[in-house]
Coordinates of C-alpha atoms in Angstrom, one line a residue:
Chain J
M262 CA 0.0 0.0 0.0
D263 CA 1.4 3.3 -1.1
A264 CA 1.9 6.0 1.6
N265 CA -0.3 8.3 -0.5
D266 CA -3.1 5.9 -0.4
R267 CA -3.7 6.1 3.3
L268 CA -6.1 8.7 4.8
P269 CA -4.7 12.2 5.6
R270 CA -3.7 12.3 9.3
V271 CA -4.8 15.3 11.3
V272 CA -3.4 16.0 14.9
I273 CA -5.8 17.9 17.1
A274 CA -4.3 19.4 20.3
E275 CA -6.8 20.9 22.8
D276 CA -6.8 20.8 26.6
D277 CA -10.5 21.3 27.0
D278 CA -12.1 17.8 26.9
E279 CA -15.4 19.0 25.4
M280 CA -13.7 21.1 22.8
R281 CA -11.3 18.2 21.9
A282 CA -14.3 15.9 21.5
V283 CA -16.3 18.2 19.3
L284 CA -13.2 19.0 17.1
D285 CA -12.5 15.3 16.8
E286 CA -16.1 14.6 15.7
L287 CA -16.1 17.5 13.3
V288 CA -12.8 16.7 11.6
S289 CA -13.3 13.0 11.6
G290 CA -16.5 13.7 9.7
L291 CA -14.3 14.8 6.8
G292 CA -13.1 11.2 6.5
V293 CA -9.6 11.7 7.8
E294 CA -7.6 10.0 10.5
V295 CA -7.5 12.0 13.7
A296 CA -4.9 11.9 16.5
L297 CA -5.7 13.7 19.7
A298 CA -3.4 15.5 22.2
A299 CA -4.5 17.1 25.5
S300 CA -1.4 19.1 26.2
G301 CA 1.6 20.6 24.6
S302 CA 3.8 17.6 25.5
E303 CA 1.3 15.2 24.0
L304 CA 1.4 17.1 20.8
V305 CA 5.2 17.0 20.8
K306 CA 5.0 13.3 21.3
L307 CA 2.6 12.8 18.4
L308 CA 4.8 14.9 16.1
T309 CA 8.0 13.0 17.0
D310 CA 6.3 9.7 16.3
D311 CA 7.2 7.9 13.2
Q312 CA 3.7 8.4 11.8
R313 CA 3.1 11.0 9.2
V314 CA 1.1 14.1 10.1
D315 CA -0.6 16.2 7.4
L316 CA -2.2 18.9 9.5
I317 CA -2.0 20.2 13.0
V318 CA -5.0 21.9 14.7
T319 CA -3.9 23.2 18.0
D320 CA -5.1 25.4 20.8
V321 CA -2.7 28.1 22.0
R322 CA -3.1 27.9 25.7
M323 CA -2.4 24.4 26.9
P324 CA -0.5 22.8 29.8
W325 CA 3.2 22.1 29.4
M326 CA 3.7 24.0 26.2
T327 CA 1.6 26.4 24.2
G328 CA 0.4 25.3 20.8
Y329 CA 2.3 28.1 19.2
N330 CA 5.6 27.1 20.9
V331 CA 5.1 23.5 19.7
A332 CA 4.5 24.8 16.1
L333 CA 7.5 27.0 16.3
S334 CA 9.7 24.2 17.5
A335 CA 8.3 22.0 14.7
R336 CA 9.3 24.7 12.2
N337 CA 12.7 25.0 13.7
S338 CA 13.2 21.3 13.4
G339 CA 12.4 21.5 9.7
L340 CA 8.7 20.3 9.8
T341 CA 6.6 22.2 7.3
I342 CA 3.3 20.7 8.3
P343 CA 0.4 23.2 7.9
V344 CA -0.9 24.5 11.2
I345 CA -4.3 25.8 12.3
I346 CA -3.9 27.7 15.5
V347 CA -7.1 28.2 17.5
T348 CA -7.2 30.8 20.2
A349 CA -9.8 32.7 22.2
F350 CA -7.6 35.8 22.2
P351 CA -6.2 36.7 18.8
D352 CA -4.1 39.7 19.5
D353 CA -1.8 41.5 17.2
V354 CA 1.4 40.0 18.6
L355 CA 0.1 36.4 18.2
A356 CA -1.2 37.3 14.7
A357 CA 2.2 38.5 13.7
Q358 CA 3.9 35.5 15.2
V359 CA 1.6 33.1 13.4
E360 CA 2.2 34.8 10.1
K361 CA 5.9 34.5 10.5
L362 CA 5.5 30.8 11.2
G363 CA 4.5 30.1 7.6
S364 CA 1.7 27.9 6.3
A365 CA -0.1 28.6 9.5
V366 CA -3.5 30.3 10.1
L367 CA -5.2 31.8 13.2
L368 CA -8.8 30.9 14.0
A369 CA -10.5 32.9 16.7
K370 CA -12.8 31.1 19.2
P371 CA -15.7 30.8 19.2
F372 CA -16.0 29.8 15.6
R373 CA -18.7 28.1 13.5
P374 CA -18.1 24.5 12.5
E375 CA -18.0 25.5 8.8
E376 CA -15.2 28.0 9.4
L377 CA -13.0 25.3 10.9
L378 CA -13.9 22.7 8.3
S379 CA -13.3 24.9 5.3
L380 CA -9.9 25.8 6.7
V381 CA -9.1 22.1 7.3
R382 CA -10.3 21.1 3.8
A383 CA -8.2 23.8 2.2
R384 CA -5.1 22.7 4.1
L385 CA -5.6 19.1 3.2
A386 CA -6.5 19.6 -0.4
P387 CA -3.0 19.5 -1.8
S388 CA -2.2 16.1 -0.2
Q389 CA -5.7 14.8 -0.8
A390 CA -5.8 15.6 -4.5
P391 CA -3.1 13.2 -5.6
P392 CA -4.8 10.0 -4.4
D393 CA -8.0 11.1 -6.2
L394 CA -6.1 11.7 -9.4
Q395 CA -4.2 8.5 -9.5
P396 CA -5.6 5.7 -11.6
Chain N
M236 CA 6.5 106.5 65.5
R237 CA 5.0 107.1 62.1
L238 CA 7.1 108.4 59.3
A239 CA 5.1 111.5 58.9
H240 CA 5.5 112.3 62.5
K241 CA 9.3 111.8 62.3
L242 CA 9.4 114.1 59.3
I243 CA 7.4 116.7 61.1
L244 CA 9.6 116.5 64.2
A245 CA 12.7 116.9 62.1
L246 CA 11.2 119.9 60.4
V247 CA 10.2 121.5 63.7
I248 CA 13.6 120.9 65.3
G249 CA 15.3 122.3 62.2
L250 CA 13.0 125.3 62.2
T251 CA 13.6 126.0 65.9
L252 CA 17.3 125.8 65.4
V253 CA 17.2 128.3 62.5
Q254 CA 15.0 130.6 64.5
A255 CA 17.2 130.4 67.6
A256 CA 20.4 131.1 65.5
N257 CA 18.7 133.9 63.8
A258 CA 17.6 135.5 67.1
Y259 CA 21.0 135.1 68.6
Y260 CA 22.8 136.7 65.8
R261 CA 20.3 139.5 65.5
V262 CA 20.6 140.3 69.2
H263 CA 24.3 140.1 69.1
R264 CA 24.5 142.5 66.1
E265 CA 22.0 144.9 67.7
L266 CA 24.0 144.9 70.9
E267 CA 27.2 145.7 69.0
A268 CA 25.4 148.5 67.1
F269 CA 24.1 149.8 70.4
D270 CA 27.6 149.8 72.0
A271 CA 29.0 151.5 68.9
D272 CA 26.3 154.2 69.1
M273 CA 26.8 154.7 72.7
K274 CA 30.6 155.0 72.3
Q275 CA 30.1 157.5 69.5
D276 CA 27.7 159.6 71.7
H277 CA 30.2 159.4 74.5
Q278 CA 33.0 160.6 72.2
V279 CA 30.9 163.6 71.1
L280 CA 29.8 164.3 74.7
G281 CA 33.4 163.8 75.8
R282 CA 34.8 166.2 73.2
I283 CA 32.4 168.9 74.2
L284 CA 33.0 168.4 77.9
A285 CA 36.8 168.3 77.4
R286 CA 36.7 171.5 75.5
S287 CA 34.7 173.3 78.3
V288 CA 36.6 171.7 81.1
T289 CA 40.0 172.6 79.5
A290 CA 38.8 176.2 78.9
V291 CA 37.5 176.7 82.4
W292 CA 40.6 175.0 83.9
E293 CA 42.9 177.4 82.0
R294 CA 40.9 180.4 83.1
F295 CA 39.5 179.5 86.6
G296 CA 41.7 176.5 87.7
Q297 CA 40.8 172.9 88.6
A298 CA 37.9 173.8 91.1
G299 CA 35.9 175.6 88.4
A300 CA 36.5 172.8 86.0
M301 CA 35.3 170.2 88.5
S302 CA 32.1 172.2 89.3
I303 CA 31.3 172.3 85.5
L304 CA 31.8 168.5 85.4
A305 CA 29.5 168.1 88.5
N306 CA 26.8 170.2 86.9
A307 CA 27.1 168.4 83.6
T308 CA 26.2 165.0 85.3
P309 CA 22.6 164.2 84.6
T310 CA 20.4 163.1 87.5
T311 CA 18.8 160.1 85.9
G312 CA 21.8 157.9 86.8
I313 CA 21.8 156.4 83.4
L314 CA 24.6 158.6 82.1
L315 CA 27.3 159.3 84.6
V316 CA 30.2 161.7 84.2
R317 CA 33.1 162.0 86.7
W318 CA 36.7 163.0 87.0
I319 CA 39.5 160.5 87.3
D320 CA 42.9 161.8 88.1
E321 CA 44.5 158.5 88.9
P322 CA 45.6 156.8 85.7
E323 CA 45.5 153.3 87.2
L324 CA 41.7 153.6 87.6
H325 CA 41.4 154.0 83.9
R326 CA 42.6 150.4 83.4
R327 CA 39.4 148.8 84.7
V328 CA 37.8 145.4 83.9
P329 CA 35.0 145.8 81.3
R330 CA 31.6 145.5 82.9
N331 CA 28.4 144.1 81.5
D332 CA 26.0 146.6 83.1
R333 CA 27.7 149.8 82.1
V334 CA 29.7 151.2 79.2
F335 CA 32.7 153.3 80.0
T336 CA 34.5 156.0 77.9
D337 CA 37.5 157.9 79.2
V338 CA 38.4 161.2 77.7
P339 CA 42.0 162.4 78.6
I340 CA 42.3 166.1 79.6
S341 CA 45.5 168.0 79.1
V342 CA 45.8 171.7 80.2
A343 CA 48.6 173.7 78.7
G344 CA 50.3 170.6 77.4
E345 CA 50.2 168.9 80.8
F346 CA 48.1 165.7 81.4
K347 CA 45.7 166.2 84.2
G348 CA 43.4 163.2 84.2
Y349 CA 40.3 161.7 82.5
I350 CA 36.7 162.6 82.2
E351 CA 34.9 159.3 82.6
I352 CA 31.6 159.0 80.9
S353 CA 29.6 155.8 81.8
E354 CA 26.2 154.7 80.7
S355 CA 24.0 152.0 82.0
R356 CA 23.1 149.1 79.7
H357 CA 19.6 148.9 81.2
F358 CA 17.9 149.8 77.9
Q359 CA 20.0 147.4 76.1
Q360 CA 19.1 144.6 78.5
V361 CA 15.4 145.5 78.2
Y362 CA 15.7 145.5 74.4
V363 CA 17.4 142.0 74.5
R364 CA 14.7 140.6 76.8
T365 CA 12.0 142.0 74.5
T366 CA 13.7 140.7 71.4
L367 CA 14.1 137.2 73.0
I368 CA 10.5 137.0 74.0
R369 CA 9.4 138.2 70.6
S370 CA 11.6 135.6 69.0
L371 CA 10.3 132.9 71.2
V372 CA 6.7 133.8 70.4
L373 CA 7.5 134.0 66.7
T374 CA 9.4 130.7 66.8
F375 CA 6.6 129.1 68.6
L376 CA 4.1 130.4 66.1
A377 CA 6.2 129.4 63.2
V378 CA 6.8 125.9 64.6
A379 CA 3.1 125.5 65.4
S380 CA 2.0 126.6 61.9
T381 CA 4.7 124.5 60.2
G382 CA 3.8 121.6 62.3
V383 CA 0.1 121.9 61.4
I384 CA 0.9 122.4 57.7
S385 CA 3.5 119.7 57.5
F386 CA 1.2 117.3 59.4
V387 CA -1.6 117.9 56.9
I388 CA 0.8 117.6 54.0
G389 CA 2.5 114.6 55.5
V390 CA -0.7 112.8 56.1
W391 CA -2.0 113.8 52.7
F392 CA 1.1 113.0 50.6
V393 CA 2.9 110.4 52.8
G394 CA 0.6 108.9 55.4
K395 CA -2.4 108.1 53.3
P396 CA -0.5 106.8 50.3
I397 CA 1.8 104.7 52.6
E398 CA -1.3 103.4 54.3
K399 CA -2.7 102.4 50.9
L400 CA 0.6 100.8 50.0
V401 CA 0.6 98.9 53.3
D402 CA -2.9 97.7 52.7
K403 CA -2.1 96.7 49.2
A404 CA 1.0 94.8 50.4
R405 CA -1.1 93.0 53.0
R406 CA -3.6 92.1 50.3
I407 CA -0.9 90.8 48.0
G408 CA 0.5 88.8 51.0
G409 CA -3.0 87.4 51.4
G410 CA -3.1 86.3 47.8
D411 CA -5.4 89.1 46.5
V412 CA -3.6 90.7 43.5
E413 CA -6.8 92.1 41.9
G414 CA -7.6 95.8 41.9
P415 CA -4.7 98.1 41.0
L416 CA -3.5 100.7 43.5
V417 CA -4.5 104.2 42.5
I418 CA -1.9 106.8 43.7
R419 CA -1.7 109.9 41.5
Q420 CA 1.7 111.1 42.8
R421 CA 4.8 111.7 40.7
D422 CA 7.2 110.9 43.4
E423 CA 8.8 107.8 45.0
I424 CA 5.6 106.7 46.4
G425 CA 3.9 107.0 43.0
V426 CA 6.8 105.0 41.5
L427 CA 6.4 102.4 44.3
A428 CA 2.7 102.1 43.6
T429 CA 3.3 101.7 39.9
E430 CA 5.9 99.0 40.5
M431 CA 3.6 97.3 43.0
N432 CA 0.8 97.3 40.4
A433 CA 3.2 95.9 37.8
M434 CA 4.3 93.2 40.2
C435 CA 0.6 92.3 40.8
A436 CA 0.0 92.1 37.1
R437 CA 2.9 89.7 36.8
L438 CA 1.7 87.7 39.8
A439 CA -1.7 87.5 38.4
E440 CA -0.3 86.4 35.0
A441 CA 1.9 83.8 36.7
R442 CA -1.0 82.6 38.8
S443 CA -3.4 82.3 35.8
A444 CA -0.6 80.4 34.0
L445 CA -0.3 78.1 37.0
D446 CA -4.1 77.7 37.2
A447 CA -4.2 76.7 33.6
E448 CA -1.4 74.2 34.2
T449 CA -3.0 72.8 37.2
T450 CA -6.3 72.4 35.4
E451 CA -4.5 70.7 32.5
L452 CA -2.7 68.5 35.0
L453 CA -5.9 67.6 36.8
R454 CA -7.5 66.9 33.5
T455 CA -4.6 64.7 32.4
Q456 CA -4.7 63.0 35.8
D457 CA -8.4 62.4 35.3
Q458 CA -7.8 61.0 31.8
L459 CA -5.0 58.8 33.2
R460 CA -7.3 57.5 35.9
H461 CA -10.0 56.9 33.3
A462 CA -7.4 55.2 31.1
D463 CA -6.2 53.1 34.0
R464 CA -9.8 52.1 34.8
L465 CA -10.3 51.2 31.2
A466 CA -7.1 49.2 31.2
T467 CA -8.3 47.3 34.3
V468 CA -11.7 46.7 32.8
G469 CA -9.9 45.7 29.6
K470 CA -8.0 43.0 31.4
L471 CA -11.1 41.8 33.1
A472 CA -13.0 41.8 29.8
S473 CA -10.3 40.0 27.9
G474 CA -9.9 37.4 30.6
M475 CA -13.6 36.8 30.6
A476 CA -13.8 36.7 26.8
H477 CA -10.9 34.3 26.7
E478 CA -12.5 31.9 29.2
L479 CA -15.8 32.1 27.4
G480 CA -14.3 31.4 24.0
T481 CA -13.9 27.6 24.4
P482 CA -17.2 26.7 26.1
L483 CA -19.1 29.0 23.6
G484 CA -17.2 27.3 20.8
V485 CA -18.2 23.9 22.0
A486 CA -21.8 24.9 22.5
L487 CA -22.0 26.6 19.1
M488 CA -20.5 23.6 17.2
R489 CA -22.7 21.1 19.1
A490 CA -25.8 23.2 18.3
N491 CA -24.8 23.4 14.6
M492 CA -24.1 19.7 14.5
I493 CA -27.5 18.9 15.8
A494 CA -29.1 21.5 13.5
S495 CA -27.5 19.9 10.4
N496 CA -28.1 16.3 11.5
P497 CA -30.9 14.9 9.2
A498 CA -31.3 12.0 11.6
V499 CA -33.1 14.0 14.2
G500 CA -36.5 15.5 14.0
R501 CA -37.3 18.8 12.4
D502 CA -38.3 20.5 15.7
V503 CA -35.1 19.4 17.4
R504 CA -33.1 20.8 14.5
D505 CA -35.0 24.1 14.7
A506 CA -34.4 24.2 18.4
A507 CA -30.7 23.5 17.9
R508 CA -30.6 26.2 15.2
I509 CA -32.1 28.7 17.7
V510 CA -29.6 27.7 20.3
G511 CA -26.9 28.3 17.7
E512 CA -28.3 31.7 16.9
Q513 CA -28.4 32.7 20.5
I514 CA -24.8 31.5 21.0
D515 CA -24.0 33.6 17.9
R516 CA -25.4 36.6 19.7
I517 CA -23.3 35.8 22.8
T518 CA -20.3 35.4 20.6
H519 CA -21.0 38.8 19.1
I520 CA -21.1 40.4 22.6
V521 CA -17.9 38.6 23.6
R522 CA -16.2 39.8 20.5
Q523 CA -17.3 43.3 21.3
L524 CA -16.0 42.9 24.8
L525 CA -12.7 41.8 23.4
D526 CA -12.7 44.7 21.0
F527 CA -13.4 47.1 23.8
A528 CA -10.7 45.5 25.9
R529 CA -8.1 46.0 23.2
G530 CA -9.3 49.4 22.2
S531 CA -9.1 49.9 18.5
A532 CA -6.0 47.7 18.2
V533 CA -7.8 44.7 16.9
S534 CA -11.4 45.5 16.0
S535 CA -13.7 42.9 14.6
T536 CA -14.3 45.4 11.8
R537 CA -10.7 46.4 11.5
G538 CA -9.6 46.9 8.0
L539 CA -13.1 47.4 6.8
P540 CA -13.3 50.5 4.8
W541 CA -14.6 53.5 6.7
R542 CA -14.1 55.7 3.8
E543 CA -17.4 54.4 2.4
P544 CA -20.2 56.9 3.2
A545 CA -22.6 55.4 5.6
N546 CA -26.3 55.7 5.0
L547 CA -27.2 57.1 8.4
L548 CA -31.0 57.3 7.6
A549 CA -31.1 53.6 6.7
V550 CA -29.1 52.8 9.8
A551 CA -31.4 54.9 12.0
Q552 CA -34.5 53.2 10.5
R553 CA -33.0 49.7 10.9
S554 CA -32.3 50.4 14.6
A555 CA -35.8 51.8 15.1
V556 CA -37.3 48.7 13.5
M557 CA -35.1 46.4 15.5
L558 CA -36.1 47.9 18.8
Q559 CA -39.8 48.3 17.9
P560 CA -40.8 45.2 19.8
L561 CA -39.0 46.3 23.0
A562 CA -40.5 49.8 22.6
A563 CA -44.0 48.5 22.0
K564 CA -43.8 46.4 25.1
R565 CA -43.3 49.6 27.2
G566 CA -45.7 51.7 25.3
V567 CA -43.0 53.8 23.7
T568 CA -43.0 55.0 20.1
I569 CA -39.9 55.5 18.1
E570 CA -39.7 58.0 15.3
V571 CA -37.0 59.0 12.9
I572 CA -36.7 62.6 11.9
S573 CA -34.2 63.7 9.3
V574 CA -33.1 66.8 7.4
E575 CA -33.9 66.7 3.7
N576 CA -30.4 65.4 2.7
P577 CA -29.2 63.3 5.6
P578 CA -25.4 63.4 5.9
E579 CA -23.5 60.4 4.9
P580 CA -20.2 60.5 6.9
P581 CA -17.5 57.9 6.3
A582 CA -18.4 55.4 8.9
N583 CA -18.9 51.7 9.7
E584 CA -22.6 51.2 9.4
E585 CA -22.6 48.1 11.6
Q586 CA -20.8 50.0 14.4
I587 CA -23.0 53.0 14.1
E588 CA -26.1 50.8 14.2
Q589 CA -24.7 49.2 17.4
V590 CA -24.2 52.7 18.9
L591 CA -27.7 53.7 18.0
V592 CA -29.2 50.5 19.3
N593 CA -27.4 51.0 22.6
L594 CA -28.6 54.6 22.9
L595 CA -32.1 53.6 21.9
V596 CA -32.3 50.8 24.5
N597 CA -31.3 53.3 27.2
A598 CA -33.8 55.8 25.9
I599 CA -36.6 53.2 26.0
H600 CA -35.6 52.0 29.5
A601 CA -35.6 55.6 30.7
S602 CA -39.1 56.2 29.3
Q603 CA -42.2 55.8 31.3
G604 CA -45.7 55.4 30.0
A605 CA -46.7 56.5 26.5
A606 CA -43.5 58.4 25.8
K607 CA -41.8 59.1 22.6
V608 CA -38.2 58.4 21.6
S609 CA -37.0 60.2 18.5
I610 CA -33.9 59.9 16.4
H611 CA -32.8 63.1 14.7
L612 CA -30.4 63.3 11.8
G613 CA -28.6 66.5 10.9
A614 CA -25.3 68.1 10.2
T615 CA -23.3 70.9 11.8
E616 CA -20.0 72.8 11.6
M617 CA -18.2 73.2 14.8
R618 CA -14.9 72.8 16.6
P619 CA -14.7 69.5 18.5
P620 CA -14.6 69.7 22.3
A621 CA -11.0 70.0 23.7
D622 CA -10.9 66.5 25.2
V623 CA -11.7 64.9 21.9
T624 CA -8.5 63.7 20.2
P625 CA -8.1 66.3 17.5
V626 CA -9.0 65.0 14.1
V627 CA -6.9 66.2 11.2
W628 CA -9.2 67.9 8.9
G629 CA -8.4 69.6 5.7
G630 CA -8.4 73.3 5.5
S631 CA -11.8 74.5 6.8
A632 CA -11.6 76.2 10.2
E633 CA -14.7 74.4 11.6
P634 CA -15.0 70.8 10.5
Q635 CA -18.3 69.4 9.5
Y636 CA -20.0 66.8 11.5
A637 CA -23.0 64.5 11.0
V638 CA -25.2 64.5 14.1
I639 CA -27.4 61.7 15.2
S640 CA -29.4 62.5 18.3
V641 CA -31.5 60.1 20.3
K642 CA -34.0 62.0 22.4
D643 CA -36.3 60.7 25.1
E644 CA -38.9 62.1 27.4
G645 CA -37.8 59.9 30.3
V646 CA -36.6 60.3 33.8
G647 CA -33.4 62.1 32.8
I648 CA -29.9 61.6 34.3
P649 CA -29.0 63.1 37.7
P650 CA -26.2 65.6 37.4
E651 CA -24.0 63.6 39.8
V652 CA -24.3 60.5 37.6
L653 CA -23.7 62.3 34.3
P654 CA -19.9 62.4 34.3
R655 CA -19.8 58.6 34.9
I656 CA -22.2 57.3 32.3
F657 CA -19.5 56.4 29.8
E658 CA -17.5 54.4 32.3
P659 CA -17.4 50.7 31.6
F660 CA -19.7 48.7 33.9
F661 CA -21.3 51.8 35.3
T662 CA -25.0 51.2 35.3
T663 CA -28.0 52.5 37.2
K664 CA -30.1 49.6 35.9
G665 CA -31.1 46.6 38.0
I666 CA -29.2 43.4 37.7
G667 CA -30.0 41.6 34.5
E668 CA -31.2 44.8 32.8
G669 CA -27.8 46.0 31.5
T670 CA -24.1 45.3 31.8
G671 CA -23.1 48.9 32.0
L672 CA -21.0 48.3 28.8
G673 CA -23.4 49.7 26.3
L674 CA -22.5 53.4 26.5
S675 CA -18.8 52.9 26.9
V676 CA -18.8 50.5 23.9
A677 CA -20.8 53.1 22.0
Y678 CA -18.5 55.9 23.1
G679 CA -15.4 53.8 22.1
M680 CA -16.8 53.2 18.7
V681 CA -17.7 56.8 18.0
R682 CA -14.3 57.9 19.2
E683 CA -12.7 55.4 16.8
H684 CA -14.5 57.3 14.1
G685 CA -12.9 60.5 15.3
G686 CA -16.2 61.7 16.8
W687 CA -17.8 62.0 20.2
I688 CA -21.0 61.7 22.1
E689 CA -22.6 64.7 23.8
V690 CA -25.2 64.3 26.5
K691 CA -27.8 66.8 27.6
S692 CA -30.2 65.8 30.3
E693 CA -32.7 67.3 32.6
A694 CA -34.1 65.4 35.5
G695 CA -37.7 64.5 34.8
K696 CA -37.7 66.0 31.3
G697 CA -35.5 63.5 29.4
S698 CA -32.1 63.2 27.9
C699 CA -30.6 63.8 24.5
F700 CA -27.5 61.8 23.3
S701 CA -25.9 63.3 20.3
V702 CA -23.4 61.4 18.2
Y703 CA -21.0 63.6 16.2
L704 CA -19.3 61.9 13.3
P705 CA -16.7 63.8 11.2
M706 CA -17.7 64.2 7.6
E707 CA -14.1 63.9 6.5
F708 CA -12.4 60.7 7.1
S709 CA -9.1 60.9 9.0
E710 CA -6.9 58.5 10.8
L711 CA -6.9 58.9 14.6
V712 CA -3.8 60.9 15.6

């Protein structure tokens, strides 16, 4: 089985249980594989696993390490995975930081399901397209 | 001792001295003249007597001559004539009471003796006494009249003006620099008064400058306090908004998931949709709170073009329609009154609508019974109040503003509450009726447009909130 054939894998990091559950449900509904992390350290663990990750959806404020810091570390380690950073407090500083991160987008809480889903779809589209096009 | 009195005393002493010296020299001179006259008379008398005595002596001998001398002596005792034949008697000590003149007599070339003529100085002494008394009287009169005159002059030209100066100096010391000192004298006192007035003018100037500075300082302090309060409120608001974000997000998404789930019944989906809408509303409020907390730094409408002219009439009508149900419930009618060509300032319609809704809600809450709430649209040219951040306007001295006023006939705002109504979380409404954020959010939005809100209120008669929006778009300085 080719690596491209498998489902896209999305990592969702969120410390709030209810939020994590609803995000899981929503994103899973797109027919992708979802891995969950409840803290910054769990997210780091998922990223350092051997398994491939196509998209990170992460909250900013989390125990151990903020989502932004994890994403920054990932970039510094050469990982170019697209990131959706969810926050309840999108200030100018964070907005600038996220923009500098590259292939990252800020989503302000609270948001509608469609807002998140369209962002996820757009980020996954490039990797999703090849399997569809292959004979 | 007062200055005038000292001057008078000095004058009197001086005058007395001059009078005394004058009297002394006059008496002295008169006495000398008297003596000289007397001597001259004695010489003349002596010469006549000598001639007669010598002639008689030659012809009748010494006895005849002596009898002539005896007969020549007057009886009054004032003038005395006698014969002295002993030369040593001639060298007598001068006396004060009499004047002596000795005339030598020689007969046939032989010295015989002296005829002594002496005269009492009685008249002289009488004259001196009279002169002294007269001088004393004159001096006394002169001193008295000089004293009176100089007292009057001293009081008039020195005492009174000095008193005025002292009074003025006391008033300056007490902090009263008003009312210039009027002394019409062209002397040192006049100069002093002029200088004192100039000093007062400078003091008044300095004081008014200080007052202005103090006022400015107090105003700045007040603004700082206000800003500080806003910052605290901002932190509170952002903390709250932050904490609300996640649970609201969860609720919103859950509601939407139910609403779009075909497996559940239609009524459940409808209910979920309504829950979603309500959460949307809460979200909206939370966003506003967040916007308010961050000032204009990150506004939900940031980046939206404000350069587009806003249709204020449409905004006013929309707000009126939106609040119709609330107004109707309280028996209040809302009407929109506009000038023929309602102004269309560059503004964010959504925000202005929010401002109007907030003002209208307050107006409706303030109304009692079948009252009327009216929205007036107009335009004006005026200078913005000093505390409004100056808006850079192009050229015209008085910038143009669109004015939207919301007027009610309600209870009015008590004067002591008026200065606080734009403070965040300040509310006079009961719990559950208002957050106390409405007016401060409205004020913030209007300020973001470079405008301001003016309030006029009279207890029992109603209030009028006027929103001023600049007709020329400009960045906030």
